[in-house]
Amino acid sequence: MVRPSRLQLRLLRITQEICTPANLALCLVVALAWLALVGWTGAGQTGWQARLCAELDLQPHACALLPGASS
């Protein structure tokens, strides 16, 4: 049998301390919230900015070009 080195044991201990159920649950909640935010805001033609700018008469300042942005 080969015994693990001190470095391997230290890495295993650090991994076990980081991967507690509470930490994993927090990471899962943050990841799901981020995915929900990205899904809700959208991107491309169906995104929030495209929907907002589709009605230029309601929100002209949100979709206007900035001075000097074209150059």
PDB file of N, CA, C and O in Angstrom, residues 7-43:
ATOM      1  N   LEU A   7       1.256  16.580   1.670  1.00  0.00           N
ATOM      2  CA  LEU A   7       0.581  17.531   0.796  1.00  0.00           C
ATOM      3  C   LEU A   7      -0.790  17.007   0.380  1.00  0.00           C
ATOM      4  O   LEU A   7      -1.778  17.745   0.396  1.00  0.00           O
ATOM      5  N   GLN A   8      -0.867  15.755   0.027  1.00  0.00           N
ATOM      6  CA  GLN A   8      -2.144  15.160  -0.361  1.00  0.00           C
ATOM      7  C   GLN A   8      -3.123  15.159   0.801  1.00  0.00           C
ATOM      8  O   GLN A   8      -4.306  15.455   0.620  1.00  0.00           O
ATOM      9  N   LEU A   9      -2.643  14.862   1.996  1.00  0.00           N
ATOM     10  CA  LEU A   9      -3.510  14.881   3.166  1.00  0.00           C
ATOM     11  C   LEU A   9      -3.988  16.295   3.477  1.00  0.00           C
ATOM     12  O   LEU A   9      -5.149  16.502   3.834  1.00  0.00           O
ATOM     13  N   ARG A  10      -3.090  17.269   3.327  1.00  0.00           N
ATOM     14  CA  ARG A  10      -3.466  18.662   3.569  1.00  0.00           C
ATOM     15  C   ARG A  10      -4.512  19.122   2.547  1.00  0.00           C
ATOM     16  O   ARG A  10      -5.493  19.780   2.900  1.00  0.00           O
ATOM     17  N   LEU A  11      -4.317  18.787   1.283  1.00  0.00           N
ATOM     18  CA  LEU A  11      -5.288  19.150   0.253  1.00  0.00           C
ATOM     19  C   LEU A  11      -6.638  18.484   0.491  1.00  0.00           C
ATOM     20  O   LEU A  11      -7.688  19.102   0.297  1.00  0.00           O
ATOM     21  N   LEU A  12      -6.610  17.247   0.932  1.00  0.00           N
ATOM     22  CA  LEU A  12      -7.850  16.538   1.232  1.00  0.00           C
ATOM     23  C   LEU A  12      -8.575  17.207   2.400  1.00  0.00           C
ATOM     24  O   LEU A  12      -9.792  17.408   2.360  1.00  0.00           O
ATOM     25  N   ARG A  13      -7.849  17.597   3.420  1.00  0.00           N
ATOM     26  CA  ARG A  13      -8.451  18.260   4.573  1.00  0.00           C
ATOM     27  C   ARG A  13      -9.046  19.619   4.187  1.00  0.00           C
ATOM     28  O   ARG A  13     -10.158  19.965   4.595  1.00  0.00           O
ATOM     29  N   ILE A  14      -8.321  20.388   3.385  1.00  0.00           N
ATOM     30  CA  ILE A  14      -8.825  21.688   2.938  1.00  0.00           C
ATOM     31  C   ILE A  14     -10.081  21.504   2.098  1.00  0.00           C
ATOM     32  O   ILE A  14     -11.063  22.235   2.253  1.00  0.00           O
ATOM     33  N   THR A  15     -10.075  20.535   1.215  1.00  0.00           N
ATOM     34  CA  THR A  15     -11.250  20.261   0.379  1.00  0.00           C
ATOM     35  C   THR A  15     -12.446  19.871   1.235  1.00  0.00           C
ATOM     36  O   THR A  15     -13.567  20.327   0.990  1.00  0.00           O
ATOM     37  N   GLN A  16     -12.228  19.062   2.242  1.00  0.00           N
ATOM     38  CA  GLN A  16     -13.320  18.658   3.120  1.00  0.00           C
ATOM     39  C   GLN A  16     -13.860  19.841   3.920  1.00  0.00           C
ATOM     40  O   GLN A  16     -15.055  19.929   4.169  1.00  0.00           O
ATOM     41  N   GLU A  17     -12.977  20.765   4.316  1.00  0.00           N
ATOM     42  CA  GLU A  17     -13.426  21.944   5.055  1.00  0.00           C
ATOM     43  C   GLU A  17     -14.212  22.905   4.170  1.00  0.00           C
ATOM     44  O   GLU A  17     -15.163  23.535   4.621  1.00  0.00           O
ATOM     45  N   ILE A  18     -13.829  23.016   2.913  1.00  0.00           N
ATOM     46  CA  ILE A  18     -14.516  23.926   2.000  1.00  0.00           C
ATOM     47  C   ILE A  18     -15.851  23.346   1.540  1.00  0.00           C
ATOM     48  O   ILE A  18     -16.845  24.065   1.438  1.00  0.00           O
ATOM     49  N   CYS A  19     -15.894  22.074   1.281  1.00  0.00           N
ATOM     50  CA  CYS A  19     -17.083  21.434   0.704  1.00  0.00           C
ATOM     51  C   CYS A  19     -18.047  20.923   1.771  1.00  0.00           C
ATOM     52  O   CYS A  19     -18.515  19.789   1.704  1.00  0.00           O
ATOM     53  N   THR A  20     -18.366  21.775   2.719  1.00  0.00           N
ATOM     54  CA  THR A  20     -19.362  21.405   3.719  1.00  0.00           C
ATOM     55  C   THR A  20     -20.753  21.535   3.095  1.00  0.00           C
ATOM     56  O   THR A  20     -20.932  22.246   2.099  1.00  0.00           O
ATOM     57  N   PRO A  21     -21.746  20.861   3.650  1.00  0.00           N
ATOM     58  CA  PRO A  21     -23.094  20.983   3.092  1.00  0.00           C
ATOM     59  C   PRO A  21     -23.606  22.423   3.051  1.00  0.00           C
ATOM     60  O   PRO A  21     -24.282  22.820   2.096  1.00  0.00           O
ATOM     61  N   ALA A  22     -23.276  23.214   4.051  1.00  0.00           N
ATOM     62  CA  ALA A  22     -23.726  24.610   4.066  1.00  0.00           C
ATOM     63  C   ALA A  22     -23.096  25.403   2.921  1.00  0.00           C
ATOM     64  O   ALA A  22     -23.778  26.186   2.247  1.00  0.00           O
ATOM     65  N   ASN A  23     -21.802  25.212   2.687  1.00  0.00           N
ATOM     66  CA  ASN A  23     -21.129  25.917   1.597  1.00  0.00           C
ATOM     67  C   ASN A  23     -21.650  25.469   0.241  1.00  0.00           C
ATOM     68  O   ASN A  23     -21.841  26.276  -0.664  1.00  0.00           O
ATOM     69  N   LEU A  24     -21.868  24.179   0.079  1.00  0.00           N
ATOM     70  CA  LEU A  24     -22.399  23.674  -1.184  1.00  0.00           C
ATOM     71  C   LEU A  24     -23.811  24.186  -1.430  1.00  0.00           C
ATOM     72  O   LEU A  24     -24.170  24.524  -2.560  1.00  0.00           O
ATOM     73  N   ALA A  25     -24.625  24.264  -0.383  1.00  0.00           N
ATOM     74  CA  ALA A  25     -25.984  24.789  -0.529  1.00  0.00           C
ATOM     75  C   ALA A  25     -25.944  26.260  -0.917  1.00  0.00           C
ATOM     76  O   ALA A  25     -26.716  26.714  -1.776  1.00  0.00           O
ATOM     77  N   LEU A  26     -25.058  27.041  -0.301  1.00  0.00           N
ATOM     78  CA  LEU A  26     -24.922  28.447  -0.650  1.00  0.00           C
ATOM     79  C   LEU A  26     -24.492  28.611  -2.103  1.00  0.00           C
ATOM     80  O   LEU A  26     -25.057  29.445  -2.829  1.00  0.00           O
ATOM     81  N   CYS A  27     -23.533  27.837  -2.541  1.00  0.00           N
ATOM     82  CA  CYS A  27     -23.083  27.911  -3.937  1.00  0.00           C
ATOM     83  C   CYS A  27     -24.210  27.534  -4.895  1.00  0.00           C
ATOM     84  O   CYS A  27     -24.362  28.153  -5.953  1.00  0.00           O
ATOM     85  N   LEU A  28     -25.009  26.551  -4.532  1.00  0.00           N
ATOM     86  CA  LEU A  28     -26.132  26.146  -5.369  1.00  0.00           C
ATOM     87  C   LEU A  28     -27.169  27.262  -5.471  1.00  0.00           C
ATOM     88  O   LEU A  28     -27.664  27.563  -6.554  1.00  0.00           O
ATOM     89  N   VAL A  29     -27.481  27.895  -4.356  1.00  0.00           N
ATOM     90  CA  VAL A  29     -28.457  28.991  -4.362  1.00  0.00           C
ATOM     91  C   VAL A  29     -27.950  30.156  -5.200  1.00  0.00           C
ATOM     92  O   VAL A  29     -28.705  30.735  -5.997  1.00  0.00           O
ATOM     93  N   VAL A  30     -26.690  30.513  -5.064  1.00  0.00           N
ATOM     94  CA  VAL A  30     -26.121  31.615  -5.840  1.00  0.00           C
ATOM     95  C   VAL A  30     -26.127  31.277  -7.331  1.00  0.00           C
ATOM     96  O   VAL A  30     -26.481  32.120  -8.167  1.00  0.00           O
ATOM     97  N   ALA A  31     -25.765  30.050  -7.679  1.00  0.00           N
ATOM     98  CA  ALA A  31     -25.753  29.645  -9.084  1.00  0.00           C
ATOM     99  C   ALA A  31     -27.160  29.663  -9.678  1.00  0.00           C
ATOM    100  O   ALA A  31     -27.365  30.142 -10.799  1.00  0.00           O
ATOM    101  N   LEU A  32     -28.130  29.160  -8.938  1.00  0.00           N
ATOM    102  CA  LEU A  32     -29.511  29.166  -9.431  1.00  0.00           C
ATOM    103  C   LEU A  32     -30.053  30.582  -9.560  1.00  0.00           C
ATOM    104  O   LEU A  32     -30.771  30.894 -10.511  1.00  0.00           O
ATOM    105  N   ALA A  33     -29.716  31.449  -8.616  1.00  0.00           N
ATOM    106  CA  ALA A  33     -30.153  32.842  -8.699  1.00  0.00           C
ATOM    107  C   ALA A  33     -29.530  33.534  -9.902  1.00  0.00           C
ATOM    108  O   ALA A  33     -30.202  34.298 -10.614  1.00  0.00           O
ATOM    109  N   TRP A  34     -28.274  33.263 -10.168  1.00  0.00           N
ATOM    110  CA  TRP A  34     -27.610  33.858 -11.322  1.00  0.00           C
ATOM    111  C   TRP A  34     -28.247  33.361 -12.616  1.00  0.00           C
ATOM    112  O   TRP A  34     -28.505  34.156 -13.540  1.00  0.00           O
ATOM    113  N   LEU A  35     -28.507  32.068 -12.704  1.00  0.00           N
ATOM    114  CA  LEU A  35     -29.153  31.526 -13.895  1.00  0.00           C
ATOM    115  C   LEU A  35     -30.548  32.101 -14.080  1.00  0.00           C
ATOM    116  O   LEU A  35     -30.977  32.383 -15.203  1.00  0.00           O
ATOM    117  N   ALA A  36     -31.280  32.275 -12.988  1.00  0.00           N
ATOM    118  CA  ALA A  36     -32.615  32.869 -13.076  1.00  0.00           C
ATOM    119  C   ALA A  36     -32.528  34.311 -13.553  1.00  0.00           C
ATOM    120  O   ALA A  36     -33.345  34.749 -14.376  1.00  0.00           O
ATOM    121  N   LEU A  37     -31.563  35.056 -13.064  1.00  0.00           N
ATOM    122  CA  LEU A  37     -31.393  36.442 -13.488  1.00  0.00           C
ATOM    123  C   LEU A  37     -31.054  36.524 -14.971  1.00  0.00           C
ATOM    124  O   LEU A  37     -31.626  37.331 -15.712  1.00  0.00           O
ATOM    125  N   VAL A  38     -30.144  35.688 -15.422  1.00  0.00           N
ATOM    126  CA  VAL A  38     -29.772  35.682 -16.835  1.00  0.00           C
ATOM    127  C   VAL A  38     -30.970  35.250 -17.686  1.00  0.00           C
ATOM    128  O   VAL A  38     -31.241  35.836 -18.735  1.00  0.00           O
ATOM    129  N   GLY A  39     -31.700  34.253 -17.239  1.00  0.00           N
ATOM    130  CA  GLY A  39     -32.874  33.813 -17.984  1.00  0.00           C
ATOM    131  C   GLY A  39     -33.973  34.854 -18.011  1.00  0.00           C
ATOM    132  O   GLY A  39     -34.680  35.005 -19.010  1.00  0.00           O
ATOM    133  N   TRP A  40     -34.135  35.580 -16.923  1.00  0.00           N
ATOM    134  CA  TRP A  40     -35.190  36.587 -16.836  1.00  0.00           C
ATOM    135  C   TRP A  40     -34.856  37.803 -17.690  1.00  0.00           C
ATOM    136  O   TRP A  40     -35.700  38.343 -18.390  1.00  0.00           O
ATOM    137  N   THR A  41     -33.594  38.256 -17.611  1.00  0.00           N
ATOM    138  CA  THR A  41     -33.220  39.442 -18.366  1.00  0.00           C
ATOM    139  C   THR A  41     -33.042  39.128 -19.835  1.00  0.00           C
ATOM    140  O   THR A  41     -33.268  39.980 -20.682  1.00  0.00           O
ATOM    141  N   GLY A  42     -32.627  37.924 -20.145  1.00  0.00           N
ATOM    142  CA  GLY A  42     -32.489  37.532 -21.538  1.00  0.00           C
ATOM    143  C   GLY A  42     -31.308  38.172 -22.220  1.00  0.00           C
ATOM    144  O   GLY A  42     -30.602  38.999 -21.672  1.00  0.00           O
ATOM    145  N   ALA A  43     -31.111  37.751 -23.438  1.00  0.00           N
ATOM    146  CA  ALA A  43     -30.039  38.298 -24.245  1.00  0.00           C
ATOM    147  C   ALA A  43     -30.475  38.227 -25.700  1.00  0.00           C
ATOM    148  O   ALA A  43     -31.339  37.446 -26.066  1.00  0.00           O
TER     149      ALA A  43
END
